CSV table of C-alpha atoms in Angstrom, one decimal:
chain,number,residue,atom,x,y,z
A,763,MET,CA,-14.4,22.9,34.5
A,764,THR,CA,-17.7,21.1,34.2
A,765,GLU,CA,-18.2,17.4,34.5
A,766,GLU,CA,-19.3,17.2,30.8
A,767,ILE,CA,-16.1,18.8,29.6
A,768,GLU,CA,-14.0,16.5,31.8
A,769,PHE,CA,-15.8,13.6,30.2
A,770,ILE,CA,-15.2,14.9,26.7
A,771,LEU,CA,-11.5,15.4,27.5
A,772,ASP,CA,-11.2,11.9,29.0
A,773,SER,CA,-12.9,10.2,26.0
A,774,THR,CA,-10.8,12.2,23.6
A,775,LYS,CA,-7.6,11.2,25.3
A,776,GLU,CA,-8.8,7.6,25.3
A,777,SER,CA,-9.5,7.7,21.6
A,778,MET,CA,-6.1,9.3,20.8
A,779,THR,CA,-4.4,6.6,23.0
A,780,GLY,CA,-6.2,4.0,20.9
A,781,SER,CA,-4.8,5.5,17.7
A,782,ILE,CA,-1.3,5.3,19.1
A,783,ALA,CA,-1.8,1.7,20.2
A,784,HIS,CA,-3.1,0.8,16.7
A,785,LEU,CA,-0.1,2.5,15.1
A,786,GLU,CA,2.3,0.5,17.4
A,787,LYS,CA,0.5,-2.7,16.4
A,788,GLU,CA,0.8,-1.8,12.7
A,789,PHE,CA,4.5,-1.1,13.1
A,790,LEU,CA,5.0,-4.6,14.5
A,791,ASN,CA,3.8,-5.9,11.2
A,792,ILE,CA,6.4,-3.9,9.2
A,793,ARG,CA,9.4,-6.1,9.4
A,794,ALA,CA,12.8,-4.6,9.8
A,795,GLY,CA,15.0,-7.5,8.5
A,796,LYS,CA,15.1,-9.5,11.7
A,797,ALA,CA,12.9,-12.6,12.1
A,798,SER,CA,10.1,-12.2,14.6
A,799,PRO,CA,6.9,-14.2,15.4
A,800,ALA,CA,5.0,-10.9,15.1
A,801,MET,CA,5.7,-11.0,11.3
A,802,LEU,CA,3.1,-13.8,11.1
A,803,GLY,CA,0.5,-12.0,13.2
A,804,SER,CA,-1.7,-11.3,10.2
A,805,VAL,CA,-1.8,-15.0,9.1
A,806,TYR,CA,-5.1,-16.8,9.7
A,807,VAL,CA,-5.4,-20.6,9.1
A,808,ASP,CA,-8.6,-22.4,8.1
A,809,TYR,CA,-8.9,-24.6,11.1
A,810,TYR,CA,-11.9,-27.0,10.7
A,811,GLY,CA,-13.9,-24.3,9.0
A,812,SER,CA,-13.0,-21.2,11.1
A,813,ALA,CA,-10.3,-18.6,10.5
A,814,THR,CA,-7.9,-19.1,13.4
A,815,PRO,CA,-4.7,-17.1,14.2
A,816,LEU,CA,-1.5,-19.0,13.2
A,817,SER,CA,-0.3,-18.8,16.8
A,818,GLN,CA,-3.2,-20.9,18.0
A,819,VAL,CA,-2.5,-23.9,15.6
A,820,SER,CA,1.2,-24.0,15.9
A,821,LYS,CA,4.2,-23.2,18.0
A,822,ILE,CA,6.2,-20.3,16.4
A,823,SER,CA,9.9,-20.0,17.3
A,824,VAL,CA,12.8,-18.0,16.0
A,825,PRO,CA,16.0,-20.1,16.2
A,826,ASP,CA,18.1,-17.3,14.6
A,827,ALA,CA,17.8,-13.8,13.1
A,828,ARG,CA,16.9,-15.1,9.7
A,829,THR,CA,14.7,-18.1,10.4
A,830,ILE,CA,11.2,-18.7,11.7
A,831,THR,CA,10.0,-22.3,12.5
A,832,LEU,CA,6.4,-23.4,12.9
A,833,GLN,CA,5.6,-26.6,14.7
A,834,PRO,CA,1.9,-27.4,14.1
A,835,PHE,CA,0.0,-28.9,17.0
A,836,GLU,CA,-1.6,-31.3,14.5
A,837,LYS,CA,0.5,-32.9,11.8
A,838,ASN,CA,-2.3,-32.8,9.2
A,839,MET,CA,-2.2,-28.9,9.5
A,840,LEU,CA,1.2,-28.6,7.8
A,841,HIS,CA,-0.1,-28.0,4.3
A,842,VAL,CA,-3.0,-25.8,5.5
A,843,ILE,CA,-0.5,-23.6,7.4
A,844,GLU,CA,1.8,-23.5,4.4
A,845,LYS,CA,-1.0,-22.4,2.1
A,846,ALA,CA,-2.2,-19.8,4.6
A,847,ILE,CA,1.2,-18.2,4.7
A,848,MET,CA,1.3,-18.1,0.9
A,849,VAL,CA,-2.2,-16.6,0.7
A,850,ALA,CA,-1.4,-13.9,3.3
A,851,ASN,CA,1.0,-12.5,0.8
A,852,ILE,CA,3.6,-11.3,3.3
A,853,GLY,CA,6.6,-12.1,1.1
A,854,PHE,CA,7.6,-15.4,2.6
A,855,ASN,CA,8.2,-18.8,1.0
A,856,PRO,CA,7.5,-21.5,3.6
A,857,MET,CA,9.3,-24.9,3.3
A,858,ASN,CA,7.8,-28.0,4.8
A,859,ASN,CA,10.2,-30.8,5.9
A,860,GLY,CA,7.4,-33.2,7.1
A,861,ASP,CA,7.5,-32.1,10.7
A,862,VAL,CA,8.0,-28.4,10.8
A,863,ILE,CA,7.6,-25.4,8.5
A,864,ILE,CA,10.7,-23.4,8.0
A,865,ILE,CA,10.6,-19.8,6.8
A,866,SER,CA,13.8,-18.1,5.7
A,867,VAL,CA,13.5,-14.3,6.2
A,868,PRO,CA,15.3,-12.7,3.3
A,869,ALA,CA,17.7,-9.8,3.9
A,870,LEU,CA,16.1,-6.5,2.9
A,871,THR,CA,17.3,-4.7,-0.2
A,872,GLU,CA,17.7,-1.0,-0.2
A,873,GLU,CA,14.6,-0.6,-2.4
A,874,ARG,CA,12.5,-2.8,-0.1
A,875,ARG,CA,13.7,-0.8,3.0
A,876,ARG,CA,12.6,2.4,1.3
A,877,ASP,CA,9.2,0.8,0.5
A,878,LEU,CA,8.8,-0.3,4.2
A,879,ALA,CA,9.7,3.2,5.3
A,880,LYS,CA,7.0,4.6,3.0
A,881,GLN,CA,4.6,2.1,4.5
A,882,ALA,CA,5.5,3.2,8.0
A,883,LYS,CA,4.9,6.9,7.0
A,884,VAL,CA,1.4,5.9,5.6
A,885,GLU,CA,0.6,4.2,8.9
A,886,ALA,CA,1.7,7.2,10.9
A,887,GLU,CA,-0.4,9.5,8.7
A,888,ASP,CA,-3.4,7.3,9.3
A,889,ALA,CA,-2.8,7.5,13.0
A,890,LYS,CA,-2.6,11.3,12.7
A,891,VAL,CA,-5.9,11.3,10.9
A,892,GLY,CA,-7.4,9.4,13.8
A,893,ILE,CA,-6.0,11.9,16.3
A,894,ARG,CA,-7.5,14.8,14.3
A,895,ASN,CA,-10.9,13.1,14.0
A,896,ALA,CA,-10.9,12.7,17.8
A,897,ARG,CA,-10.1,16.4,18.1
A,898,LYS,CA,-12.9,17.3,15.7
A,899,ASP,CA,-15.4,15.2,17.6
A,900,ALA,CA,-14.4,16.8,20.9
A,901,ASN,CA,-14.6,20.3,19.6
A,902,THR,CA,-18.1,19.5,18.2
A,903,GLU,CA,-19.2,18.3,21.6
A,904,ILE,CA,-17.7,21.4,23.3
A,905,LYS,CA,-19.6,23.7,20.9
A,906,LYS,CA,-22.8,21.9,21.7
A,907,LEU,CA,-22.2,22.5,25.4
A,908,GLU,CA,-21.6,26.2,24.6
A,909,LYS,CA,-24.9,26.4,22.8
A,910,GLU,CA,-26.6,24.8,25.8
A,911,GLY,CA,-25.3,27.5,28.1
A,912,THR,CA,-21.8,26.6,29.3
A,913,SER,CA,-19.6,29.6,29.7
A,914,GLU,CA,-17.7,30.7,26.6
A,915,ASP,CA,-14.4,31.0,28.7
A,916,ILE,CA,-14.8,27.4,29.9
A,917,CYS,CA,-15.4,26.1,26.4
A,918,LYS,CA,-12.4,28.1,25.0
A,919,THR,CA,-10.2,26.6,27.7
A,920,ALA,CA,-11.5,23.1,26.9
A,921,GLU,CA,-10.8,23.6,23.2
A,922,ASP,CA,-7.3,24.8,24.0
A,923,GLU,CA,-6.8,21.6,26.2
A,924,VAL,CA,-8.0,19.4,23.3
A,925,GLN,CA,-5.5,21.2,21.0
A,926,ASN,CA,-2.7,20.6,23.5
A,927,LEU,CA,-3.7,16.9,23.7
A,928,THR,CA,-3.7,16.7,19.8
A,929,ASN,CA,-0.2,18.3,19.6
A,930,SER,CA,1.3,16.0,22.2
A,931,PHE,CA,-0.2,12.8,20.5
A,932,ILE,CA,1.0,14.0,17.0
A,933,ARG,CA,4.5,14.5,18.5
A,934,LYS,CA,4.4,11.0,19.9
A,935,ILE,CA,3.5,9.6,16.5
A,936,ASP,CA,6.4,11.5,14.9
A,937,GLU,CA,8.7,10.1,17.5
A,938,LEU,CA,7.5,6.5,16.9
A,939,LEU,CA,7.9,7.0,13.1
A,940,VAL,CA,11.5,8.3,13.5
A,941,VAL,CA,12.4,5.2,15.6
A,942,LYS,CA,10.7,2.8,13.2
A,943,GLU,CA,12.4,4.4,10.1
A,944,ALA,CA,15.8,4.1,11.8
A,945,GLU,CA,15.1,0.5,12.6
A,946,ILE,CA,14.0,-0.2,9.0
A,947,MET,CA,17.0,1.6,7.4
A,948,LYS,CA,19.6,0.0,9.7
A,949,VAL,CA,21.5,-2.6,7.6
């Protein structure tokens, strides 16, 4: 195969790997009943005028499966952090005892579990769209090379290789979704 086609295949694989990495990150934000610092990953705090991740203004710990505690590095940040958690709209009600913020993670209801499973499916479908877009871009580039004089056989082989990559990445997404759904539905 030509150097250009190798480059197209490598960049396509890189793009598809990026879609998988993004999906895994999104799955971390979908909580499955057990407390985890990752649940607060989307919370940003107004820290002296700039949006700062919660993990950079407080120590996040999980003393048990149903509780998250936040120890702000600066005591005057207690109310700001509390407000940021409320504004993030992630379904938590923080309590402030003057030193730390305590978040009780409620047990998931059956209905909420189903909603989270649907959310996981949506995220997986978005990742599949990303994979298919990478395939489309690669095939477009391969067709350009064919018009520029690259052998039809080489281009067909490259398109087959892109399709094989697509199939393997879509299978990986399906596997990740099955694992996440099982994790969500487990009581």
